[in-house]
PDB file of C-alpha atoms in Angstrom:
ATOM      1  CA  ILE S 232      97.167 101.878  57.039  1.00 72.00           C
ATOM      2  CA  ASP S 233     100.618 103.463  56.871  1.00 74.00           C
ATOM      3  CA  PRO S 234     102.942 102.942  59.903  1.00 77.00           C
ATOM      4  CA  ASP S 235     102.650 106.503  61.263  1.00 78.00           C
ATOM      5  CA  THR S 236      98.864 106.439  61.141  1.00 77.00           C
ATOM      6  CA  ALA S 237      98.815 102.939  62.651  1.00 76.00           C
ATOM      7  CA  HIS S 238     100.950 104.172  65.555  1.00 76.00           C
ATOM      8  CA  ALA S 239      98.535 107.046  66.145  1.00 76.00           C
ATOM      9  CA  VAL S 240      95.615 104.594  66.057  1.00 76.00           C
ATOM     10  CA  TYR S 241      97.368 102.356  68.596  1.00 74.00           C
ATOM     11  CA  ARG S 242      97.791 105.375  70.884  1.00 78.00           C
ATOM     12  CA  ASN S 243      94.059 106.110  70.449  1.00 76.00           C
ATOM     13  CA  GLU S 244      94.887 109.460  68.830  1.00 73.00           C
ATOM     14  CA  ARG S 245      93.406 108.740  65.388  1.00 77.00           C
ATOM     15  CA  ARG S 246      90.388 107.053  63.799  1.00 78.00           C
ATOM     16  CA  VAL S 247      90.522 105.775  60.225  1.00 77.00           C
ATOM     17  CA  THR S 248      87.265 105.338  58.340  1.00 76.00           C
ATOM     18  CA  GLY S 249      86.748 101.962  56.667  1.00 76.00           C
ATOM     19  CA  HIS S 250      89.287 100.045  58.748  1.00 84.00           C
ATOM     20  CA  LEU S 251      87.188  98.856  61.706  1.00 87.00           C
ATOM     21  CA  LEU S 252      88.904  95.490  62.270  1.00 90.00           C
ATOM     22  CA  PRO S 253      92.575  96.570  62.383  1.00 87.00           C
ATOM     23  CA  GLN S 254      91.608  99.771  64.188  1.00 87.00           C
ATOM     24  CA  THR S 255      89.810  97.757  66.891  1.00 88.00           C
ATOM     25  CA  LEU S 256      92.805  95.480  67.330  1.00 86.00           C
ATOM     26  CA  GLU S 257      95.296  98.341  67.481  1.00 87.00           C
ATOM     27  CA  SER S 258      93.388 100.836  69.617  1.00 84.00           C
ATOM     28  CA  PHE S 259      91.198  98.701  71.880  1.00 83.00           C
ATOM     29  CA  ALA S 260      92.821  95.257  71.993  1.00 83.00           C
ATOM     30  CA  GLY S 261      96.285  96.808  72.099  1.00 82.00           C
ATOM     31  CA  ILE S 262      97.834  94.657  69.367  1.00 85.00           C
ATOM     32  CA  LYS S 263     100.719  96.568  67.812  1.00 83.00           C
ATOM     33  CA  ASN S 264     101.230  96.234  64.051  1.00 83.00           C
ATOM     34  CA  ALA S 265      97.807  94.640  63.546  1.00 86.00           C
ATOM     35  CA  SER S 266      97.344  97.137  60.711  1.00 87.00           C
ATOM     36  CA  ALA S 267     100.157  95.512  58.756  1.00 86.00           C
ATOM     37  CA  ALA S 268      97.854  92.592  57.860  1.00 90.00           C
ATOM     38  CA  SER S 269      95.144  92.657  55.183  1.00 92.00           C
ATOM     39  CA  TYR S 270      91.531  92.133  56.262  1.00 93.00           C
ATOM     40  CA  LEU S 271      88.094  91.374  54.909  1.00 94.00           C
ATOM     41  CA  ARG S 272      85.196  92.451  57.075  1.00 94.00           C
ATOM     42  CA  ILE S 273      81.784  90.813  56.766  1.00 94.00           C
ATOM     43  CA  VAL S 274      79.355  93.658  57.418  1.00 91.00           C
ATOM     44  CA  ARG S 275      76.037  91.806  57.156  1.00 88.00           C
ATOM     45  CA  ILE S 276      74.908  88.215  56.800  1.00 87.00           C
ATOM     46  CA  ALA S 277      71.240  87.238  56.870  1.00 87.00           C
ATOM     47  CA  ILE S 278      69.154  84.151  56.137  1.00 88.00           C
ATOM     48  CA  HIS S 279      65.395  84.125  55.610  1.00 91.00           C
ATOM     49  CA  PRO S 280      63.718  82.950  58.852  1.00 88.00           C
ATOM     50  CA  GLU S 281      62.134  79.937  57.133  1.00 90.00           C
ATOM     51  CA  LEU S 282      65.540  78.746  55.871  1.00 87.00           C
ATOM     52  CA  ARG S 283      67.583  79.141  59.029  1.00 86.00           C
ATOM     53  CA  ARG S 284      69.355  76.300  60.863  1.00 86.00           C
ATOM     54  CA  GLN S 285      69.977  74.421  57.627  1.00 89.00           C
ATOM     55  CA  GLY S 286      73.676  75.275  57.336  1.00 89.00           C
ATOM     56  CA  ILE S 287      73.151  77.967  54.694  1.00 93.00           C
ATOM     57  CA  GLY S 288      74.886  80.645  56.756  1.00 91.00           C
ATOM     58  CA  GLN S 289      77.915  78.410  57.229  1.00 92.00           C
ATOM     59  CA  GLN S 290      78.031  77.754  53.468  1.00 93.00           C
ATOM     60  CA  LEU S 291      77.908  81.475  52.722  1.00 94.00           C
ATOM     61  CA  LEU S 292      80.871  82.040  55.012  1.00 94.00           C
ATOM     62  CA  GLN S 293      82.818  79.267  53.291  1.00 94.00           C
ATOM     63  CA  TYR S 294      82.263  80.894  49.880  1.00 94.00           C
ATOM     64  CA  ILE S 295      83.393  84.282  51.215  1.00 95.00           C
ATOM     65  CA  GLU S 296      86.469  82.770  52.877  1.00 94.00           C
ATOM     66  CA  SER S 297      87.416  80.944  49.671  1.00 95.00           C
ATOM     67  CA  ASP S 298      87.327  84.175  47.674  1.00 95.00           C
ATOM     68  CA  ALA S 299      89.305  85.989  50.385  1.00 94.00           C
ATOM     69  CA  LYS S 300      92.038  83.340  50.314  1.00 94.00           C
ATOM     70  CA  ILE S 301      92.299  83.574  46.540  1.00 93.00           C
ATOM     71  CA  SER S 302      92.697  87.347  46.944  1.00 94.00           C
ATOM     72  CA  GLY S 303      95.610  86.755  49.313  1.00 94.00           C
ATOM     73  CA  LEU S 304      94.025  88.307  52.406  1.00 95.00           C
ATOM     74  CA  ASP S 305      95.394  87.513  55.860  1.00 95.00           C
ATOM     75  CA  ILE S 306      92.357  87.714  58.137  1.00 95.00           C
ATOM     76  CA  ILE S 307      88.586  87.637  57.795  1.00 96.00           C
ATOM     77  CA  GLY S 308      86.287  88.887  60.497  1.00 94.00           C
ATOM     78  CA  SER S 309      83.174  90.673  61.592  1.00 93.00           C
ATOM     79  CA  ASN S 310      81.757  92.835  64.350  1.00 90.00           C
ATOM     80  CA  PHE S 311      78.282  92.172  65.730  1.00 88.00           C
ATOM     81  CA  GLY S 312      76.260  92.797  68.871  1.00 86.00           C
ATOM     82  CA  ALA S 313      76.892  90.196  71.557  1.00 85.00           C
ATOM     83  CA  SER S 314      74.322  87.413  71.801  1.00 87.00           C
ATOM     84  CA  SER S 315      74.743  83.755  72.709  1.00 87.00           C
ATOM     85  CA  ASP S 316      73.217  82.633  69.376  1.00 88.00           C
ATOM     86  CA  LEU S 317      75.588  84.791  67.299  1.00 87.00           C
ATOM     87  CA  LEU S 318      78.576  83.659  69.337  1.00 89.00           C
ATOM     88  CA  ALA S 319      77.669  80.023  68.758  1.00 88.00           C
ATOM     89  CA  PHE S 320      77.192  80.685  65.019  1.00 90.00           C
ATOM     90  CA  TRP S 321      80.571  82.361  64.507  1.00 91.00           C
ATOM     91  CA  CYS S 322      82.473  79.908  66.695  1.00 90.00           C
ATOM     92  CA  LYS S 323      80.976  76.965  64.814  1.00 91.00           C
ATOM     93  CA  ALA S 324      82.455  78.454  61.635  1.00 92.00           C
ATOM     94  CA  GLY S 325      85.912  78.688  63.211  1.00 92.00           C
ATOM     95  CA  TYR S 326      85.825  82.367  64.172  1.00 92.00           C
ATOM     96  CA  LEU S 327      86.873  83.319  67.683  1.00 90.00           C
ATOM     97  CA  PRO S 328      86.010  86.381  69.783  1.00 91.00           C
ATOM     98  CA  MET S 329      89.014  88.694  69.874  1.00 91.00           C
ATOM     99  CA  HIS S 330      87.638  91.828  71.499  1.00 90.00           C
ATOM    100  CA  ILE S 331      84.473  92.743  73.390  1.00 91.00           C
ATOM    101  CA  GLY S 332      83.343  96.353  73.526  1.00 88.00           C
ATOM    102  CA  LEU S 333      83.387  97.895  76.991  1.00 83.00           C
ATOM    103  CA  LYS S 334      80.040  99.651  76.577  1.00 83.00           C
ATOM    104  CA  ARG S 335      76.633  98.692  75.239  1.00 82.00           C
ATOM    105  CA  ASN S 336      75.877 100.040  71.786  1.00 79.00           C
ATOM    106  CA  THR S 337      73.086 102.628  71.920  1.00 78.00           C
ATOM    107  CA  SER S 338      71.318 101.169  68.855  1.00 75.00           C
ATOM    108  CA  THR S 339      71.530  97.424  69.669  1.00 77.00           C
ATOM    109  CA  GLY S 340      71.658  97.594  73.457  1.00 82.00           C
ATOM    110  CA  THR S 341      74.479  95.039  73.468  1.00 87.00           C
ATOM    111  CA  ASN S 342      78.269  95.038  73.626  1.00 88.00           C
ATOM    112  CA  ALA S 343      79.920  94.598  70.234  1.00 89.00           C
ATOM    113  CA  ILE S 344      82.129  91.550  69.723  1.00 91.00           C
ATOM    114  CA  THR S 345      84.877  91.355  67.111  1.00 92.00           C
ATOM    115  CA  TYR S 346      85.337  87.885  65.611  1.00 92.00           C
ATOM    116  CA  LEU S 347      88.370  86.903  63.545  1.00 94.00           C
ATOM    117  CA  LYS S 348      89.626  83.911  61.590  1.00 95.00           C
ATOM    118  CA  PRO S 349      93.125  83.714  60.085  1.00 95.00           C
ATOM    119  CA  LEU S 350      93.291  82.858  56.398  1.00 95.00           C
ATOM    120  CA  ALA S 351      97.082  82.754  56.086  1.00 92.00           C
ATOM    121  CA  ASP S 352     100.085  82.172  58.315  1.00 89.00           C
ATOM    122  CA  SER S 353     100.689  85.921  58.437  1.00 85.00           C
ATOM    123  CA  GLY S 354      97.320  86.360  60.153  1.00 91.00           C
ATOM    124  CA  LYS S 355      97.693  83.533  62.674  1.00 92.00           C
ATOM    125  CA  ASN S 356     100.110  85.421  64.926  1.00 90.00           C
ATOM    126  CA  ILE S 357      97.807  88.440  65.196  1.00 90.00           C
ATOM    127  CA  CYS S 358      94.768  86.276  65.945  1.00 91.00           C
ATOM    128  CA  GLN S 359      96.721  84.272  68.528  1.00 89.00           C
ATOM    129  CA  GLN S 360      97.844  87.452  70.276  1.00 89.00           C
ATOM    130  CA  CYS S 361      94.282  88.765  70.406  1.00 89.00           C
ATOM    131  CA  ASN S 362      92.845  85.474  71.615  1.00 88.00           C
ATOM    132  CA  ASN S 363      95.468  85.058  74.346  1.00 87.00           C
ATOM    133  CA  LYS S 364      94.998  88.623  75.537  1.00 89.00           C
ATOM    134  CA  LEU S 365      91.217  88.304  75.770  1.00 89.00           C
ATOM    135  CA  ALA S 366      91.534  84.951  77.562  1.00 87.00           C
ATOM    136  CA  LYS S 367      93.801  86.517  80.202  1.00 85.00           C
ATOM    137  CA  GLN S 368      91.757  89.693  80.713  1.00 88.00           C
ATOM    138  CA  PHE S 369      88.184  88.482  80.372  1.00 90.00           C
ATOM    139  CA  SER S 370      87.713  87.066  83.885  1.00 88.00           C
ATOM    140  CA  PHE S 371      89.261  90.168  85.459  1.00 89.00           C
ATOM    141  CA  GLN S 372      87.051  92.515  83.428  1.00 92.00           C
ATOM    142  CA  LEU S 373      83.857  90.660  84.322  1.00 93.00           C
ATOM    143  CA  ALA S 374      83.758  92.389  87.688  1.00 91.00           C
ATOM    144  CA  GLU S 375      84.269  95.807  86.089  1.00 90.00           C
ATOM    145  CA  ALA S 376      83.555  96.693  82.457  1.00 89.00           C
ATOM    146  CA  TYR S 377      81.593  93.490  81.748  1.00 92.00           C
ATOM    147  CA  ARG S 378      79.659  93.370  85.005  1.00 92.00           C
ATOM    148  CA  THR S 379      76.317  93.669  83.186  1.00 90.00           C
ATOM    149  CA  LEU S 380      77.258  91.539  80.168  1.00 92.00           C
ATOM    150  CA  ASP S 381      74.516  88.952  79.659  1.00 92.00           C
ATOM    151  CA  ALA S 382      75.371  85.756  81.522  1.00 93.00           C
ATOM    152  CA  ASP S 383      74.499  83.630  78.460  1.00 92.00           C
ATOM    153  CA  VAL S 384      77.073  85.603  76.448  1.00 92.00           C
ATOM    154  CA  VAL S 385      79.679  85.193  79.197  1.00 93.00           C
ATOM    155  CA  ALA S 386      79.148  81.426  79.135  1.00 91.00           C
ATOM    156  CA  GLU S 387      79.590  81.281  75.341  1.00 90.00           C
ATOM    157  CA  VAL S 388      82.744  83.422  75.474  1.00 91.00           C
ATOM    158  CA  TYR S 389      84.246  81.040  78.014  1.00 91.00           C
ATOM    159  CA  LYS S 390      83.411  78.101  75.737  1.00 88.00           C
ATOM    160  CA  ALA S 391      85.215  79.812  72.871  1.00 88.00           C
ATOM    161  CA  LEU S 392      88.269  80.618  75.014  1.00 86.00           C
ATOM    162  CA  ALA S 393      88.481  77.236  76.776  1.00 80.00           C
ATOM    163  CA  THR S 394      91.958  76.092  77.777  1.00 79.00           C
ATOM    164  CA  ASN S 395      93.246  72.916  79.410  1.00 77.00           C
ATOM    165  CA  ASN S 396      95.126  73.985  82.531  1.00 80.00           C
ATOM    166  CA  ARG S 397      95.117  72.382  85.947  1.00 83.00           C
ATOM    167  CA  LEU S 398      94.199  74.561  88.920  1.00 86.00           C
ATOM    168  CA  GLN S 399      96.506  74.611  91.918  1.00 88.00           C
ATOM    169  CA  LEU S 400      94.830  75.134  95.280  1.00 91.00           C
ATOM    170  CA  THR S 401      96.206  74.873  98.797  1.00 91.00           C
ATOM    171  CA  SER S 402      94.508  72.449 101.164  1.00 91.00           C
ATOM    172  CA  ASN S 403      93.239  75.443 103.140  1.00 93.00           C
ATOM    173  CA  GLU S 404      91.636  76.923 100.018  1.00 93.00           C
ATOM    174  CA  TRP S 405      89.960  73.613  99.210  1.00 93.00           C
ATOM    175  CA  ASP S 406      88.703  73.385 102.804  1.00 94.00           C
ATOM    176  CA  ASP S 407      87.211  76.881 102.513  1.00 94.00           C
ATOM    177  CA  ILE S 408      85.417  75.976  99.285  1.00 94.00           C
ATOM    178  CA  SER S 409      84.143  72.692 100.707  1.00 94.00           C
ATOM    179  CA  SER S 410      83.041  74.247 103.977  1.00 94.00           C
ATOM    180  CA  PHE S 411      80.845  76.750 102.167  1.00 95.00           C
ATOM    181  CA  ALA S 412      79.403  73.984  99.988  1.00 94.00           C
ATOM    182  CA  GLU S 413      78.810  71.448 102.749  1.00 92.00           C
ATOM    183  CA  SER S 414      78.161  73.539 105.869  1.00 91.00           C
ATOM    184  CA  LEU S 415      76.780  76.933 106.863  1.00 88.00           C
ATOM    185  CA  ARG S 416      79.972  78.965 106.505  1.00 91.00           C
ATOM    186  CA  GLY S 417      79.319  82.265 104.748  1.00 92.00           C
ATOM    187  CA  TYR S 418      80.049  83.081 101.123  1.00 94.00           C
ATOM    188  CA  GLU S 419      81.712  86.429 101.764  1.00 94.00           C
ATOM    189  CA  ILE S 420      84.440  84.959 104.015  1.00 94.00           C
ATOM    190  CA  ASN S 421      85.337  82.372 101.344  1.00 94.00           C
ATOM    191  CA  THR S 422      85.016  84.526  98.226  1.00 95.00           C
ATOM    192  CA  MET S 423      88.602  84.315  96.948  1.00 95.00           C
ATOM    193  CA  PRO S 424      89.043  80.504  96.780  1.00 95.00           C
ATOM    194  CA  ILE S 425      85.501  80.057  95.457  1.00 96.00           C
ATOM    195  CA  HIS S 426      86.225  82.593  92.713  1.00 95.00           C
ATOM    196  CA  LYS S 427      89.441  80.764  91.755  1.00 93.00           C
ATOM    197  CA  PHE S 428      87.587  77.437  91.629  1.00 94.00           C
ATOM    198  CA  ILE S 429      84.670  78.668  89.541  1.00 94.00           C
ATOM    199  CA  GLN S 430      86.788  80.789  87.200  1.00 92.00           C
ATOM    200  CA  HIS S 431      88.987  77.778  86.478  1.00 90.00           C
ATOM    201  CA  GLY S 432      85.948  75.607  85.798  1.00 90.00           C
ATOM    202  CA  PHE S 433      84.619  78.083  83.241  1.00 91.00           C
ATOM    203  CA  SER S 434      88.038  78.702  81.676  1.00 88.00           C
ATOM    204  CA  ASN S 435      88.543  74.967  81.129  1.00 86.00           C
ATOM    205  CA  GLY S 436      85.036  74.382  79.797  1.00 84.00           C
ATOM    206  CA  LEU S 437      84.233  71.975  82.627  1.00 85.00           C
ATOM    207  CA  ILE S 438      81.317  73.688  84.357  1.00 90.00           C
ATOM    208  CA  HIS S 439      79.018  73.967  81.324  1.00 86.00           C
ATOM    209  CA  LYS S 440      78.469  70.204  81.234  1.00 85.00           C
ATOM    210  CA  SER S 441      77.542  69.950  84.909  1.00 88.00           C
ATOM    211  CA  CYS S 442      75.161  72.884  85.434  1.00 92.00           C
ATOM    212  CA  SER S 443      71.748  73.973  84.230  1.00 93.00           C
ATOM    213  CA  ALA S 444      71.339  77.288  82.427  1.00 93.00           C
ATOM    214  CA  ARG S 445      70.003  78.914  85.609  1.00 95.00           C
ATOM    215  CA  GLU S 446      72.892  77.557  87.684  1.00 96.00           C
ATOM    216  CA  LEU S 447      75.370  78.948  85.146  1.00 96.00           C
ATOM    217  CA  GLN S 448      73.705  82.348  85.373  1.00 96.00           C
ATOM    218  CA  LEU S 449      73.920  82.269  89.174  1.00 97.00           C
ATOM    219  CA  LEU S 450      77.622  81.387  89.131  1.00 97.00           C
ATOM    220  CA  ILE S 451      78.427  84.045  86.554  1.00 97.00           C
ATOM    221  CA  LYS S 452      76.368  86.854  88.047  1.00 97.00           C
ATOM    222  CA  LYS S 453      77.411  86.370  91.673  1.00 97.00           C
ATOM    223  CA  ILE S 454      80.922  84.919  91.602  1.00 96.00           C
ATOM    224  CA  LEU S 455      82.445  86.198  88.355  1.00 96.00           C
ATOM    225  CA  GLN S 456      80.583  89.492  87.889  1.00 96.00           C
ATOM    226  CA  ARG S 457      80.201  90.060  91.652  1.00 96.00           C
ATOM    227  CA  GLN S 458      76.734  91.494  91.370  1.00 96.00           C
ATOM    228  CA  PRO S 459      74.939  92.455  94.622  1.00 96.00           C
ATOM    229  CA  TRP S 460      72.669  89.829  96.190  1.00 97.00           C
ATOM    230  CA  GLN S 461      69.602  91.984  95.602  1.00 96.00           C
ATOM    231  CA  ASP S 462      70.325  92.105  91.874  1.00 96.00           C
ATOM    232  CA  ILE S 463      70.727  88.305  91.877  1.00 97.00           C
ATOM    233  CA  VAL S 464      67.415  87.870  93.695  1.00 97.00           C
ATOM    234  CA  THR S 465      65.635  90.119  91.194  1.00 97.00           C
ATOM    235  CA  SER S 466      67.142  88.821  87.964  1.00 96.00           C
ATOM    236  CA  LEU S 467      66.887  85.123  88.832  1.00 97.00           C
ATOM    237  CA  HIS S 468      63.539  85.413  90.654  1.00 97.00           C
ATOM    238  CA  PHE S 469      64.544  84.144  94.075  1.00 97.00           C
ATOM    239  CA  GLU S 470      62.256  84.811  97.020  1.00 96.00           C
ATOM    240  CA  GLY S 471      65.090  86.455  98.928  1.00 96.00           C
ATOM    241  CA  LYS S 472      68.816  86.467  99.673  1.00 96.00           C
ATOM    242  CA  GLN S 473      68.638  83.338 101.836  1.00 95.00           C
ATOM    243  CA  GLN S 474      67.182  81.294  98.983  1.00 97.00           C
ATOM    244  CA  ALA S 475      69.791  82.667  96.567  1.00 97.00           C
ATOM    245  CA  VAL S 476      72.661  81.796  98.946  1.00 96.00           C
ATOM    246  CA  GLN S 477      71.286  78.290  99.409  1.00 96.00           C
ATOM    247  CA  ALA S 478      71.035  77.814  95.644  1.00 97.00           C
ATOM    248  CA  LEU S 479      74.656  78.924  95.264  1.00 97.00           C
ATOM    249  CA  ARG S 480      75.703  76.570  98.044  1.00 96.00           C
ATOM    250  CA  MET S 481      73.975  73.644  96.339  1.00 96.00           C
ATOM    251  CA  VAL S 482      75.518  74.215  92.912  1.00 96.00           C
ATOM    252  CA  ILE S 483      79.020  74.604  94.357  1.00 95.00           C
ATOM    253  CA  SER S 484      78.485  71.414  96.366  1.00 95.00           C
ATOM    254  CA  LYS S 485      77.611  69.638  93.133  1.00 95.00           C
ATOM    255  CA  LEU S 486      80.783  70.932  91.479  1.00 94.00           C
ATOM    256  CA  VAL S 487      82.978  70.043  94.468  1.00 93.00           C
ATOM    257  CA  ASN S 488      81.766  66.460  94.192  1.00 91.00           C
ATOM    258  CA  ASP S 489      82.087  66.294  90.399  1.00 89.00           C
ATOM    259  CA  THR S 490      85.063  64.032  89.644  1.00 84.00           C
ATOM    260  CA  THR S 491      85.523  65.565  86.184  1.00 84.00           C
ATOM    261  CA  ILE S 492      86.292  68.882  87.857  1.00 85.00           C
ATOM    262  CA  SER S 493      88.143  67.600  90.925  1.00 80.00           C
ATOM    263  CA  ASN S 494      90.430  65.478  88.740  1.00 81.00           C
ATOM    264  CA  ASN S 495      91.576  68.723  87.097  1.00 82.00           C
ATOM    265  CA  LEU S 496      92.797  70.142  90.421  1.00 84.00           C
ATOM    266  CA  GLU S 497      96.099  69.936  92.224  1.00 85.00           C
ATOM    267  CA  ILE S 498      95.679  70.417  95.961  1.00 86.00           C
ATOM    268  CA  GLY S 499      98.918  71.143  97.797  1.00 82.00           C
ATOM    269  CA  PRO S 500      99.953  71.905 101.383  1.00 82.00           C
ATOM    270  CA  GLY S 501      98.170  74.570 103.389  1.00 66.00           C
ATOM    271  CA  ASP S 502      99.092  78.268 103.408  1.00 63.00           C
TER     272      ASP S 502
END
């Protein structure tokens, strides 16, 4: 894409047929000059049902990547509907989510995810920019654009974006988290420190190892996506709000007492 057209794409004033990957990075991810790199987009990949889970899909990707490197391309990628299985497949092959569509596709019923993998040094900077930007914005967007994104997909995205940062909490914040977990103090009056604690646990890949699939869904839906209690009760089949609150209290209590998570915290003086 020539520089003038790329600038118009970045400003969301133009669409260019046949350039989905750089156009997505420029217009939606906000990565300037992404169009300067060369891309190969994998449009479809399919394995016969009887031959799946034998590593054939991974081998196909390796063959495609090898040819792309020989051709001197910078980045290889794809764009598929968001599902936890697809996320796991692409991440296993070294591809990372770089952008998640804000709306569900009318044909698939899912948000589209753009996956990229750098093939050359010239593509690494673009991929790093995209990955860092998604990592910073994802948690914030969960309560807005991604509020209805499937919880299983959210969990897989966090796995792919996992960092290794320590969380700093004040002693008052830690007391608020602990008091909800260990006593009858309400969730709504302790929302902010609980959100910080749980978001950090997901961002660092610590919570996945300590919680069941249902517990992960509860944490994501209520704390990160901030869904109403009634929606939580319905989607996770609780008998009522009281049972849902108690379940949340129990899982947070488990995390508060998990040394793997607490050892990743720095608790300082009170406010």
